[in-house]
Amino acid sequence: MSEAEPRRTVWSRPERGARGPAPERSRRQITTAAIALADAEGLAAVSMRALAQSLGTGPASLYRYVASRHDLLDLMADAVAGEIDLTAAPSGDWIGDLVGLALQAKAAYVRHPWLLDLNAQQGSAMGPHAIDYLDHALAVLAQAPGSSQQKLETIGLVGGLATLFARQEVTAMSPFAQAAYLADVAAEGRHPHLLAALATAGPPPSGSPADWDALFARLLGRLLPGLLS
């Protein structure tokens, strides 16, 4: 396959070969088990051997359904994308609707932190659920100003911000601890602009999920009108 030719995804191949014993399980069952393993032990723990052991079978049997670990990771990422509820029709408030989708995406990353590692390592092919998400987001933006290219870029940027905020929520220092650290540094007198900003910024958020959501929604609400104008 040439570098310019796109990689053939797991969804472009039959779920299992036509030959061999009758199927004992499905890709969905295998993907669900792999997600449970990653949720419990992290992405590095997900190998074909470990997954087969958790399913009570041999690794060779899994290759009848999934050609490689890379394909398995693609299936896992798309299954998480399927957790986002796309049933609500666009309300006409495109900013509010897109912020709602972004909050759902961030929550999915927080529930499955291994997905942050997956995106950092290799990314993933866009599967059926991810394509559904993209189409729904474009429907939300149908009444927004801007070109199709701007809308696609905005959806990509919002997805990246959801990833960034989820990583902060999962791994960052407590906002109170961070604020105390910055206050100590500013008090040394070498950062007068930081000192002035902290003096008027008010107390930091508590670090609760609701506070992270509120901050994320507030920043997106300010950012989106400038991206699509």
Coordinates of N, CA and C in Angstrom, one line a residue:
M1 N 0.8 -1.2 0.0 CA 0.0 0.0 0.0 C 0.9 1.2 0.0
S2 N 0.6 2.2 -0.9 CA 1.4 3.4 -1.0 C 1.1 4.3 0.2
E3 N 2.0 5.3 0.4 CA 1.7 6.2 1.5 C 0.5 7.1 1.3
A4 N 0.2 7.3 0.0 CA -1.0 8.2 -0.3 C -2.3 7.4 -0.2
E5 N -2.2 6.0 -0.2 CA -3.4 5.2 -0.2 C -3.9 5.1 1.3
P6 N -5.2 5.4 1.5 CA -5.6 5.3 2.9 C -5.6 3.8 3.4
R7 N -5.4 3.7 4.7 CA -5.4 2.4 5.3 C -6.8 1.8 5.3
R8 N -6.9 0.5 4.9 CA -8.2 -0.2 4.9 C -8.6 -0.4 6.4
T9 N -9.8 0.1 6.8 CA -10.2 0.0 8.1 C -10.8 -1.3 8.5
V10 N -10.9 -1.6 9.7 CA -11.6 -2.8 10.2 C -13.0 -2.9 9.7
W11 N -13.7 -1.8 9.6 CA -15.1 -1.8 9.2 C -15.3 -2.1 7.7
S12 N -14.2 -2.0 6.9 CA -14.3 -2.3 5.5 C -14.1 -3.8 5.2
R13 N -13.9 -4.6 6.3 CA -13.7 -6.0 6.1 C -14.8 -6.8 6.8
P14 N -15.1 -8.0 6.3 CA -16.2 -8.8 7.0 C -15.9 -9.0 8.5
E15 N -16.9 -9.1 9.2 CA -16.8 -9.3 10.7 C -15.9 -10.5 11.0
R16 N -16.0 -11.6 10.2 CA -15.2 -12.7 10.4 C -15.1 -13.4 9.1
G17 N -14.1 -14.3 8.9 CA -13.9 -15.0 7.7 C -15.0 -16.0 7.5
A18 N -15.2 -16.4 6.2 CA -16.3 -17.3 5.8 C -16.0 -18.7 6.2
R19 N -14.7 -19.0 6.4 CA -14.3 -20.4 6.7 C -14.1 -20.5 8.2
G20 N -14.0 -21.7 8.6 CA -13.7 -22.0 10.0 C -14.9 -22.4 10.8
P21 N -14.8 -22.6 12.1 CA -15.9 -23.0 12.9 C -17.0 -21.9 13.0
A22 N -18.1 -22.3 13.5 CA -19.2 -21.4 13.7 C -18.8 -20.3 14.7
P23 N -19.2 -19.1 14.5 CA -18.7 -18.0 15.4 C -19.2 -18.2 16.8
E24 N -18.3 -18.0 17.8 CA -18.7 -18.1 19.2 C -18.9 -16.8 19.8
R25 N -18.5 -15.7 19.2 CA -18.6 -14.4 19.8 C -18.6 -13.4 18.6
S26 N -18.8 -12.1 18.9 CA -18.9 -11.1 17.9 C -17.8 -10.0 18.2
R27 N -17.6 -9.2 17.2 CA -16.7 -8.1 17.4 C -17.1 -7.2 18.6
R28 N -18.5 -7.0 18.7 CA -19.0 -6.2 19.8 C -18.6 -6.8 21.1
Q29 N -18.7 -8.1 21.3 CA -18.4 -8.7 22.6 C -16.9 -8.5 22.8
I30 N -16.1 -8.7 21.8 CA -14.6 -8.6 22.0 C -14.3 -7.2 22.3
T31 N -14.9 -6.2 21.7 CA -14.6 -4.8 21.9 C -15.0 -4.4 23.3
T32 N -16.2 -4.9 23.8 CA -16.7 -4.6 25.1 C -15.7 -5.1 26.2
A33 N -15.2 -6.3 25.9 CA -14.2 -6.9 26.9 C -12.9 -6.2 26.9
A34 N -12.5 -5.7 25.7 CA -11.2 -4.9 25.6 C -11.4 -3.6 26.3
I35 N -12.5 -2.9 26.2 CA -12.8 -1.7 26.9 C -12.8 -1.9 28.4
A36 N -13.4 -3.0 28.9 CA -13.4 -3.2 30.3 C -11.9 -3.5 30.8
L37 N -11.1 -4.1 30.0 CA -9.7 -4.4 30.4 C -9.0 -3.0 30.5
A38 N -9.2 -2.2 29.5 CA -8.5 -0.9 29.4 C -9.0 0.0 30.6
D39 N -10.3 0.0 30.9 CA -10.8 0.8 32.0 C -10.2 0.4 33.3
A40 N -10.0 -0.9 33.5 CA -9.4 -1.4 34.7 C -7.9 -1.3 34.9
E41 N -7.2 -1.5 33.7 CA -5.8 -1.6 33.9 C -5.0 -0.7 32.9
G42 N -5.6 0.1 32.1 CA -4.9 1.0 31.2 C -4.7 0.4 29.8
L43 N -4.4 1.3 28.9 CA -4.2 0.8 27.5 C -3.1 -0.2 27.3
A44 N -2.0 0.0 28.0 CA -0.9 -1.0 27.9 C -1.3 -2.4 28.2
A45 N -2.3 -2.6 29.0 CA -2.7 -3.9 29.4 C -3.5 -4.6 28.3
V46 N -3.9 -3.9 27.3 CA -4.7 -4.5 26.2 C -3.9 -5.1 25.2
S47 N -3.7 -6.4 25.3 CA -3.0 -7.2 24.3 C -4.0 -8.3 23.8
M48 N -3.7 -8.9 22.7 CA -4.5 -10.0 22.2 C -4.5 -11.2 23.2
R49 N -3.3 -11.4 23.8 CA -3.2 -12.5 24.7 C -4.0 -12.2 26.0
A50 N -3.9 -11.0 26.6 CA -4.6 -10.7 27.8 C -6.1 -10.7 27.5
L51 N -6.5 -10.2 26.4 CA -7.9 -10.1 26.0 C -8.5 -11.5 25.9
A52 N -7.7 -12.4 25.2 CA -8.2 -13.8 25.1 C -8.3 -14.5 26.4
Q53 N -7.4 -14.2 27.3 CA -7.5 -14.8 28.7 C -8.7 -14.3 29.4
S54 N -9.0 -13.0 29.3 CA -10.2 -12.5 29.9 C -11.5 -13.1 29.4
L55 N -11.5 -13.5 28.1 CA -12.6 -14.1 27.5 C -12.6 -15.6 27.6
G56 N -11.6 -16.2 28.1 CA -11.5 -17.6 28.3 C -11.3 -18.4 27.0
T57 N -10.5 -17.8 26.2 CA -10.2 -18.5 24.9 C -8.7 -18.3 24.5
G58 N -8.3 -18.8 23.4 CA -6.9 -18.6 22.9 C -6.8 -17.4 22.0
P59 N -5.6 -16.8 22.0 CA -5.4 -15.6 21.1 C -5.7 -15.9 19.7
A60 N -5.4 -17.1 19.2 CA -5.6 -17.4 17.8 C -7.1 -17.2 17.4
S61 N -8.0 -17.6 18.3 CA -9.4 -17.5 18.0 C -9.8 -16.0 17.8
L62 N -9.2 -15.1 18.4 CA -9.6 -13.7 18.3 C -9.2 -13.1 16.9
Y63 N -8.2 -13.7 16.3 CA -7.8 -13.2 15.0 C -8.7 -13.5 13.9
R64 N -9.7 -14.4 14.2 CA -10.8 -14.6 13.2 C -11.7 -13.5 13.2
Y65 N -11.7 -12.6 14.2 CA -12.6 -11.5 14.3 C -11.9 -10.1 14.1
V66 N -10.7 -10.0 14.6 CA -9.9 -8.8 14.6 C -8.5 -9.1 14.1
A67 N -8.1 -8.5 13.0 CA -6.9 -8.8 12.4 C -5.6 -8.4 13.2
S68 N -5.7 -7.4 14.0 CA -4.6 -6.9 14.7 C -5.0 -6.1 15.9
R69 N -4.0 -5.8 16.8 CA -4.3 -5.0 17.9 C -4.7 -3.6 17.5
H70 N -4.1 -3.1 16.4 CA -4.5 -1.8 15.8 C -6.0 -1.8 15.5
D71 N -6.5 -2.8 14.9 CA -7.9 -2.8 14.6 C -8.7 -2.9 15.8
L72 N -8.3 -3.6 16.8 CA -9.0 -3.7 18.1 C -9.1 -2.3 18.7
L73 N -8.0 -1.5 18.7 CA -8.0 -0.2 19.3 C -8.9 0.7 18.5
D74 N -9.0 0.6 17.2 CA -10.0 1.4 16.4 C -11.4 1.1 16.9
L75 N -11.7 -0.2 17.0 CA -13.0 -0.6 17.5 C -13.4 -0.1 18.8
M76 N -12.4 -0.1 19.7 CA -12.6 0.4 21.1 C -12.9 1.9 21.0
A77 N -12.1 2.7 20.3 CA -12.3 4.1 20.2 C -13.7 4.5 19.6
D78 N -14.1 3.7 18.6 CA -15.4 4.0 18.0 C -16.6 3.6 18.9
A79 N -16.4 2.5 19.7 CA -17.4 2.1 20.6 C -17.6 3.2 21.7
V80 N -16.6 3.9 22.1 CA -16.7 5.0 23.1 C -17.4 6.2 22.4
A81 N -17.1 6.4 21.1 CA -17.9 7.5 20.4 C -19.4 7.2 20.3
G82 N -19.7 5.9 20.3 CA -21.1 5.5 20.3 C -21.8 5.8 21.6
E83 N -21.1 6.1 22.7 CA -21.7 6.4 24.0 C -22.3 7.8 24.0
I84 N -22.0 8.7 23.0 CA -22.5 10.0 22.9 C -23.9 10.0 22.4
D85 N -24.8 10.6 23.0 CA -26.2 10.6 22.6 C -26.5 11.6 21.5
L86 N -26.9 11.1 20.4 CA -27.1 12.0 19.2 C -28.6 12.1 18.9
T87 N -29.5 11.7 19.8 CA -30.9 11.6 19.5 C -31.6 12.9 19.5
A88 N -31.1 13.9 20.2 CA -31.7 15.2 20.3 C -31.6 16.0 18.9
A89 N -32.7 16.5 18.4 CA -32.7 17.3 17.2 C -32.1 18.6 17.5
P90 N -31.4 19.2 16.5 CA -30.8 20.6 16.7 C -31.9 21.5 17.2
S91 N -31.6 22.3 18.2 CA -32.6 23.2 18.8 C -32.7 24.6 18.1
G92 N -31.7 24.9 17.3 CA -31.6 26.2 16.7 C -30.5 27.1 17.4
D93 N -30.2 26.7 18.7 CA -29.1 27.3 19.4 C -27.8 26.6 19.1
W94 N -27.1 26.9 18.1 CA -26.0 26.1 17.6 C -24.9 26.1 18.6
I95 N -24.7 27.2 19.3 CA -23.6 27.3 20.3 C -23.9 26.3 21.4
G96 N -25.1 26.4 22.0 CA -25.5 25.6 23.1 C -25.5 24.1 22.7
D97 N -26.0 23.8 21.5 CA -26.0 22.4 21.1 C -24.6 21.8 20.9
L98 N -23.7 22.6 20.3 CA -22.3 22.1 20.1 C -21.6 22.0 21.4
V99 N -21.8 22.9 22.3 CA -21.2 22.8 23.7 C -21.7 21.6 24.4
G100 N -23.0 21.2 24.2 CA -23.6 20.0 24.8 C -22.9 18.8 24.3
L101 N -22.6 18.7 22.9 CA -21.9 17.6 22.4 C -20.5 17.5 22.9
A102 N -19.8 18.7 23.0 CA -18.5 18.7 23.5 C -18.4 18.2 24.9
L103 N -19.4 18.6 25.8 CA -19.4 18.1 27.1 C -19.5 16.6 27.2
Q104 N -20.4 16.1 26.3 CA -20.5 14.6 26.3 C -19.2 14.0 25.9
A105 N -18.5 14.6 24.9 CA -17.2 14.0 24.4 C -16.2 14.0 25.6
K106 N -16.1 15.2 26.3 CA -15.2 15.3 27.4 C -15.5 14.2 28.4
A107 N -16.8 14.0 28.7 CA -17.2 13.1 29.8 C -16.8 11.6 29.3
A108 N -16.9 11.3 28.0 CA -16.5 10.0 27.6 C -15.0 9.8 27.8
Y109 N -14.1 10.8 27.5 CA -12.7 10.7 27.8 C -12.4 10.5 29.3
V110 N -13.2 11.2 30.1 CA -12.9 11.1 31.6 C -13.3 9.7 32.0
R111 N -14.4 9.1 31.5 CA -14.8 7.7 31.8 C -13.8 6.7 31.3
H112 N -13.1 7.0 30.2 CA -12.2 6.1 29.6 C -10.8 6.8 29.4
P113 N -10.1 7.1 30.4 CA -8.8 7.9 30.2 C -7.8 7.2 29.3
W114 N -7.9 5.9 29.1 CA -7.0 5.3 28.1 C -7.1 5.8 26.7
L115 N -8.3 6.4 26.4 CA -8.5 6.9 25.1 C -7.6 8.1 24.8
L116 N -7.3 8.9 25.9 CA -6.4 10.0 25.8 C -5.0 9.5 25.3
D117 N -4.5 8.3 25.9 CA -3.3 7.8 25.5 C -3.3 7.2 24.1
L118 N -4.4 6.6 23.7 CA -4.6 6.1 22.4 C -4.4 7.2 21.3
N119 N -5.1 8.3 21.6 CA -5.1 9.4 20.6 C -3.6 10.0 20.5
A120 N -3.0 10.0 21.7 CA -1.6 10.6 21.7 C -0.6 9.7 20.9
Q121 N -0.8 8.3 21.0 CA 0.1 7.4 20.4 C -0.1 7.2 18.9
Q122 N -1.3 7.0 18.5 CA -1.5 6.7 17.1 C -2.8 7.3 16.5
G123 N -3.7 7.9 17.3 CA -4.9 8.3 16.7 C -5.8 7.1 16.4
S124 N -6.8 7.2 15.7 CA -7.6 6.1 15.3 C -8.4 6.4 14.0
A125 N -8.7 5.3 13.3 CA -9.5 5.5 12.1 C -10.9 6.0 12.5
M126 N -11.6 6.7 11.6 CA -12.9 7.2 11.9 C -13.9 6.1 11.6
G127 N -14.6 5.6 12.6 CA -15.5 4.5 12.5 C -16.9 5.0 12.3
P128 N -17.9 4.1 12.3 CA -19.3 4.5 12.0 C -19.9 5.5 13.1
H129 N -19.6 5.2 14.4 CA -20.1 6.1 15.4 C -19.5 7.5 15.3
A130 N -18.2 7.5 15.0 CA -17.5 8.8 14.9 C -18.0 9.6 13.7
I131 N -18.3 8.9 12.6 CA -18.9 9.6 11.5 C -20.3 10.1 11.8
D132 N -21.1 9.3 12.5 CA -22.4 9.8 13.0 C -22.3 11.1 13.8
Y133 N -21.3 11.1 14.7 CA -21.1 12.3 15.5 C -20.7 13.5 14.6
L134 N -19.9 13.3 13.6 CA -19.5 14.4 12.7 C -20.7 14.9 12.0
D135 N -21.5 14.0 11.5 CA -22.7 14.4 10.7 C -23.7 15.1 11.6
H136 N -23.8 14.7 12.8 CA -24.8 15.4 13.8 C -24.2 16.7 14.1
A137 N -22.9 16.9 14.3 CA -22.4 18.2 14.6 C -22.6 19.1 13.5
L138 N -22.4 18.6 12.2 CA -22.7 19.5 11.1 C -24.1 19.9 11.0
A139 N -25.0 19.0 11.4 CA -26.5 19.4 11.4 C -26.7 20.5 12.4
V140 N -26.0 20.4 13.6 CA -26.1 21.4 14.6 C -25.7 22.8 14.1
L141 N -24.6 22.7 13.2 CA -24.1 24.0 12.7 C -24.7 24.4 11.4
A142 N -25.8 23.8 11.0 CA -26.4 24.1 9.7 C -26.8 25.6 9.7
Q143 N -27.3 26.1 10.8 CA -27.8 27.5 10.9 C -26.7 28.5 11.3
A144 N -25.5 28.0 11.6 CA -24.4 28.8 12.0 C -23.8 29.5 10.8
P145 N -23.2 30.7 11.0 CA -22.5 31.4 9.9 C -21.2 30.6 9.6
G146 N -20.6 30.9 8.5 CA -19.3 30.3 8.2 C -19.4 29.3 7.1
S147 N -18.3 29.0 6.4 CA -18.2 28.0 5.3 C -18.2 26.6 5.9
S148 N -18.4 25.6 5.0 CA -18.3 24.2 5.4 C -16.9 23.9 5.9
Q149 N -15.9 24.5 5.3 CA -14.5 24.2 5.8 C -14.4 24.8 7.2
Q150 N -14.9 26.0 7.5 CA -14.8 26.5 8.8 C -15.5 25.7 9.8
K151 N -16.7 25.1 9.4 CA -17.4 24.3 10.4 C -16.7 23.0 10.7
L152 N -16.1 22.4 9.6 CA -15.3 21.1 9.9 C -14.1 21.4 10.8
E153 N -13.5 22.6 10.5 CA -12.3 22.9 11.4 C -12.8 23.2 12.8
T154 N -13.9 23.8 13.0 CA -14.4 24.1 14.3 C -14.8 22.8 15.1
I155 N -15.4 21.9 14.4 CA -15.7 20.6 15.1 C -14.4 19.9 15.5
G156 N -13.4 19.9 14.6 CA -12.1 19.3 15.0 C -11.5 20.0 16.2
L157 N -11.5 21.4 16.2 CA -10.9 22.1 17.3 C -11.6 21.9 18.6
V158 N -13.0 21.8 18.5 CA -13.7 21.6 19.7 C -13.4 20.2 20.3
G159 N -13.3 19.2 19.4 CA -12.9 17.9 19.8 C -11.5 17.8 20.5
G160 N -10.6 18.6 19.9 CA -9.3 18.7 20.6 C -9.3 19.3 21.9
L161 N -10.2 20.4 22.1 CA -10.3 21.0 23.4 C -11.0 20.1 24.4
A162 N -11.9 19.3 23.9 CA -12.5 18.3 24.8 C -11.5 17.3 25.4
T163 N -10.6 16.9 24.5 CA -9.5 16.0 24.9 C -8.6 16.7 25.9
L164 N -8.2 18.0 25.6 CA -7.3 18.7 26.5 C -7.9 18.9 27.9
F165 N -9.2 19.3 27.9 CA -9.9 19.5 29.2 C -10.0 18.2 30.0
A166 N -10.3 17.1 29.3 CA -10.5 15.8 29.9 C -9.1 15.4 30.6
R167 N -8.0 15.6 29.8 CA -6.7 15.3 30.4 C -6.4 16.1 31.6
Q168 N -6.8 17.4 31.6 CA -6.6 18.2 32.8 C -7.4 17.7 33.9
E169 N -8.7 17.3 33.6 CA -9.6 16.9 34.7 C -9.1 15.6 35.3
V170 N -8.5 14.7 34.5 CA -8.1 13.4 35.0 C -6.8 13.5 35.7
T171 N -5.8 14.3 35.2 CA -4.5 14.2 35.7 C -4.0 15.5 36.4
A172 N -4.7 16.6 36.3 CA -4.1 17.9 36.8 C -4.1 17.9 38.3
M173 N -3.2 18.8 38.8 CA -3.2 19.2 40.2 C -4.5 19.8 40.6
S174 N -4.9 19.7 41.8 CA -6.1 20.4 42.3 C -6.1 21.9 42.0
P175 N -7.2 22.4 41.5 CA -7.2 23.9 41.2 C -6.8 24.7 42.5
F176 N -7.2 24.3 43.7 CA -6.8 25.0 44.9 C -5.3 24.9 45.1
A177 N -4.7 23.7 44.9 CA -3.3 23.6 45.1 C -2.5 24.4 44.0
Q178 N -3.0 24.4 42.8 CA -2.3 25.1 41.8 C -2.4 26.6 42.0
A179 N -3.6 27.1 42.5 CA -3.8 28.5 42.8 C -2.8 28.9 44.0
A180 N -2.7 28.0 45.0 CA -1.8 28.4 46.1 C -0.4 28.4 45.6
Y181 N 0.0 27.5 44.7 CA 1.4 27.5 44.2 C 1.7 28.8 43.4
L182 N 0.7 29.2 42.6 CA 0.9 30.4 41.8 C 0.9 31.6 42.7
A183 N 0.1 31.6 43.7 CA 0.1 32.8 44.6 C 1.5 32.9 45.3
D184 N 2.0 31.8 45.7 CA 3.4 31.8 46.4 C 4.4 32.4 45.4
V185 N 4.4 31.9 44.2 CA 5.3 32.4 43.2 C 5.1 33.9 42.9
A186 N 3.9 34.3 42.8 CA 3.6 35.7 42.5 C 4.0 36.6 43.6
A187 N 3.9 36.1 44.8 CA 4.3 36.9 46.0 C 5.7 37.2 46.1
E188 N 6.6 36.5 45.3 CA 8.0 36.8 45.3 C 8.3 38.1 44.7
G189 N 7.3 38.7 43.9 CA 7.5 40.0 43.4 C 8.1 40.1 42.0
R190 N 8.4 38.9 41.4 CA 9.1 39.0 40.1 C 8.1 38.8 38.9
H191 N 6.8 38.7 39.3 CA 5.8 38.5 38.2 C 4.6 39.4 38.5
P192 N 4.7 40.7 38.4 CA 3.7 41.6 38.8 C 2.4 41.5 38.1
H193 N 2.4 41.1 36.8 CA 1.1 40.9 36.1 C 0.4 39.7 36.6
L194 N 1.1 38.6 36.9 CA 0.4 37.5 37.5 C -0.2 37.8 38.9
L195 N 0.6 38.6 39.7 CA 0.1 39.0 41.0 C -1.2 39.8 40.9
A196 N -1.2 40.7 39.9 CA -2.4 41.6 39.7 C -3.6 40.7 39.2
A197 N -3.3 39.8 38.4 CA -4.4 39.0 37.9 C -5.0 38.1 39.0
L198 N -4.1 37.5 39.8 CA -4.6 36.7 40.9 C -5.4 37.5 41.9
A199 N -5.0 38.7 42.1 CA -5.7 39.5 43.1 C -7.2 39.8 42.7
T200 N -7.5 39.8 41.4 CA -8.9 40.1 41.0 C -9.6 38.9 40.4
A201 N -8.9 37.7 40.3 CA -9.5 36.6 39.7 C -10.6 35.9 40.5
G202 N -10.6 36.1 41.8 CA -11.5 35.4 42.6 C -11.0 34.0 43.0
P203 N -11.8 33.2 43.8 CA -11.3 31.9 44.2 C -11.3 30.9 43.0
P204 N -10.4 29.9 43.1 CA -10.4 29.0 42.0 C -11.6 28.0 42.1
P205 N -11.9 27.3 41.0 CA -13.0 26.3 41.1 C -12.6 25.2 42.0
S206 N -13.5 24.4 42.5 CA -13.3 23.4 43.5 C -12.6 22.2 42.8
G207 N -12.7 22.0 41.5 CA -12.1 20.9 40.9 C -13.2 19.7 40.7
S208 N -14.4 20.0 41.1 CA -15.4 19.0 40.9 C -15.8 18.8 39.4
P209 N -16.4 17.7 39.0 CA -16.8 17.5 37.6 C -17.7 18.7 37.1
A210 N -18.6 19.1 38.0 CA -19.5 20.2 37.6 C -18.7 21.5 37.3
D211 N -17.6 21.8 38.1 CA -16.8 23.0 37.9 C -16.0 22.9 36.6
W212 N -15.5 21.7 36.3 CA -14.8 21.5 35.0 C -15.7 21.7 33.8
D213 N -16.9 21.2 34.0 CA -17.9 21.3 32.9 C -18.3 22.8 32.7
A214 N -18.5 23.5 33.8 CA -18.9 24.9 33.7 C -17.8 25.7 33.1
L215 N -16.5 25.5 33.4 CA -15.4 26.2 32.8 C -15.3 25.9 31.3
F216 N -15.4 24.6 31.0 CA -15.3 24.2 29.6 C -16.4 24.9 28.8
A217 N -17.6 24.8 29.3 CA -18.8 25.4 28.6 C -18.6 26.9 28.4
R218 N -18.1 27.6 29.5 CA -18.0 29.0 29.4 C -16.9 29.4 28.4
L219 N -15.8 28.7 28.3 CA -14.8 29.1 27.4 C -15.2 28.8 25.9
L220 N -15.9 27.7 25.7 CA -16.4 27.4 24.4 C -17.4 28.4 24.0
G221 N -18.3 28.9 24.9 CA -19.3 29.9 24.6 C -18.6 31.2 24.1
R222 N -17.4 31.5 24.6 CA -16.7 32.7 24.2 C -16.0 32.5 22.9
L223 N -15.5 31.3 22.7 CA -14.7 30.9 21.5 C -15.5 30.8 20.3
L224 N -16.6 30.0 20.3 CA -17.3 29.6 19.1 C -17.7 30.8 18.2
P225 N -18.3 31.9 18.8 CA -18.7 33.0 17.9 C -17.6 33.5 17.1
G226 N -16.4 33.5 17.6 CA -15.3 34.0 16.8 C -14.8 33.1 15.8
L227 N -15.0 31.8 16.0 CA -14.6 30.8 15.0 C -15.5 30.8 13.8
L228 N -16.8 31.0 14.0 CA -17.8 31.0 13.0 C -18.5 32.3 12.9
S229 N -18.0 33.2 12.1 CA -18.6 34.6 12.1 C -18.6 35.1 10.6

